[in-house]
mmCIF file of C-alpha atoms in Angstrom:
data_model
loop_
_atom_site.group_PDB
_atom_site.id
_atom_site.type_symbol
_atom_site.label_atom_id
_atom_site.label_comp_id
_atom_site.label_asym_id
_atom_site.label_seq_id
_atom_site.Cartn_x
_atom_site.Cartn_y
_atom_site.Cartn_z
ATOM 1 C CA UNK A 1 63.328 8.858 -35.729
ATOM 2 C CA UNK A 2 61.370 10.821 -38.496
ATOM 3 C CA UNK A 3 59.281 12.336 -35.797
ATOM 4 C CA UNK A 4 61.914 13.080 -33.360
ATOM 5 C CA UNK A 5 64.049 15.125 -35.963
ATOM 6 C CA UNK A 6 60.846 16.782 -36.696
ATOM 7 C CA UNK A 7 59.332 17.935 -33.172
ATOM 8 C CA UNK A 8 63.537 18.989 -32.733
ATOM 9 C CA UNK A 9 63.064 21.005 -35.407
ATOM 10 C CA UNK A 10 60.052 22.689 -34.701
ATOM 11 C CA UNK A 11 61.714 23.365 -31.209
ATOM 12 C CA UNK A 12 64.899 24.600 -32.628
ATOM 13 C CA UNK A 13 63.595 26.886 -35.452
ATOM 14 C CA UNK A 14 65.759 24.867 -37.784
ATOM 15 C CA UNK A 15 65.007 22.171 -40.204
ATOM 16 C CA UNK A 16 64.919 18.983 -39.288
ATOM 17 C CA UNK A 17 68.270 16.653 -39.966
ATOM 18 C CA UNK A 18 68.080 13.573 -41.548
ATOM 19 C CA UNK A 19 66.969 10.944 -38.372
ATOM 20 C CA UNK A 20 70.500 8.883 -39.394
ATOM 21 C CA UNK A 21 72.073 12.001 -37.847
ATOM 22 C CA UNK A 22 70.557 11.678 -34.344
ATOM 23 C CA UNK A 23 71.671 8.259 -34.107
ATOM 24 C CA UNK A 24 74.960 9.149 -32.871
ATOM 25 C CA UNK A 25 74.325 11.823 -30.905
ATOM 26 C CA UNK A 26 70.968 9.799 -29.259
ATOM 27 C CA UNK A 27 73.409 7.071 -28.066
ATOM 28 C CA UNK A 28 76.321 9.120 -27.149
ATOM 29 C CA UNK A 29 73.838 11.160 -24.882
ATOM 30 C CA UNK A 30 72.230 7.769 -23.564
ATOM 31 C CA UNK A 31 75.250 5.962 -22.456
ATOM 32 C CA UNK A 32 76.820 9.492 -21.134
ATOM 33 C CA UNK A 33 74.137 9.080 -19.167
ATOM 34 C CA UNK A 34 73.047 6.045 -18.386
ATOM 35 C CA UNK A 35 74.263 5.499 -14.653
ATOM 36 C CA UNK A 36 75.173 1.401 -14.803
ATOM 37 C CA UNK A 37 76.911 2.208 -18.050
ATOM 38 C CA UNK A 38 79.023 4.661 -16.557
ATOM 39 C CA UNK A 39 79.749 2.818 -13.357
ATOM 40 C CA UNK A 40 80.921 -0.113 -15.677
ATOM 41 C CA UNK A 41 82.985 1.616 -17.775
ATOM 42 C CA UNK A 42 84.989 3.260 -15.052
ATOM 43 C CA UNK A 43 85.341 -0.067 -12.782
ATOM 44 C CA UNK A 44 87.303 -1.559 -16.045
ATOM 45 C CA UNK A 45 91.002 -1.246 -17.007
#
């Protein structure tokens, strides 16, 4: 996570968050994205 939030930061010009930031965001992203997931989620009540 420590290197992720760095290379992001390097990319974005900003400085790099503290990696128990991108934890939220990371899996929000993933499972927005993750086809099966979605499938799933909109087959159930």
């Amino acid at each position: 996570m420590v290197a992720y939030a760095e290379i992001m930061a390097r990319e974005s010009g900003q400085a790099a968050p503290e990696p128990t930031k991108l934890i939220t965001p990371m899996l929000q992203r993933f499972m927005a994205t993750d086809r099966a997931f979605v499938r799933l989620r909109k087959s159930r009540p």
